[in-house]
């Protein structure tokens, strides 16, 4: 009897194993497509995690990891006591708030507008136009910003001077810096951000719109009562992820836009990590700043997910 039970269990394991391999063979092309992303995340996201240990050392490339002295939380303590910490924190989170308030809704509105276009050729042309800026590097985009807003060759200032007024120092006045960064983000990535929302809108059951038309609902009513509620889960998930990136404001963009006249509003954690870790050779300080950013991101994403679930919506976990 026991031998029969053991034999049956062995047969069940073989059947389960065969089914698993059959499923893998059936979906082999899907796994092949996934492999590139898996390899990327393994090489550039998981393997470098051990490098966070450098934040607890006075790391020296000449001594190596095992030869460098361990200093505990010294770099974190110095960071929190630094006179630049408040300035960096303020600039980082104000820029993030600007992006959250002014940039985040733009892809949603743009996706709703594109979805209302009925002429397919015209719709595709518009989609291509709004997608294109995403593929421009920040070097090109900042150069275009200089060409438009600079005080001497800028197009806008040429119009201002031609009208008899003094030129406006858009790139040298701290009060314009955060606004320019936000406008750059909107122009560069708003179109690309519509892809996810358009995909979510495409999943809405057409029968719901047909029923609304029969009931006499206008296009605005259909958008407000059908489209927006249908894509609400997508909006919430992306909003939570946005909160997780509150401490990440785009290093390359800020670095290229910085100049001595706007450093007071431009210096963020990313630029401080670069100047200390790469330019100054204090690699452990740069790693400590990056680790602190990651910790802040973790807190923000957990808090945002908790608030969303308390409001009755489904979070990301």
Coordinates of N, CA, C and O in Angstrom, one line a residue, residues 59-64 68 281 283:
X59 N 36.0 54.7 1.1 CA 36.5 53.9 0.0 C 37.6 54.6 -0.7 O 37.5 55.8 -1.1
X60 N 38.6 53.9 -1.1 CA 39.7 54.3 -1.9 C 39.9 53.3 -3.0 O 40.1 52.1 -2.7
X61 N 39.9 53.8 -4.3 CA 40.1 52.8 -5.4 C 41.5 52.2 -5.3 O 41.7 51.1 -5.8
X62 N 42.5 52.9 -4.7 CA 43.8 52.3 -4.6 C 43.9 51.2 -3.5 O 44.6 50.2 -3.7
X63 N 43.1 51.3 -2.5 CA 43.1 50.3 -1.4 C 42.1 49.1 -1.7 O 42.2 48.0 -1.2
X64 N 41.1 49.5 -2.5 CA 40.1 48.5 -2.9 C 39.0 48.3 -1.8 O 39.1 49.0 -0.7
X68 N 39.8 49.3 2.3 CA 39.3 50.6 2.8 C 38.8 50.5 4.2 O 38.3 49.4 4.6
X281 N 36.1 63.0 -6.0 CA 36.7 61.7 -5.6 C 36.3 61.1 -4.4 O 36.8 60.0 -3.9
X283 N 34.0 58.9 -3.3 CA 33.0 57.9 -3.9 C 32.0 57.5 -2.8 O 30.8 57.3 -3.1

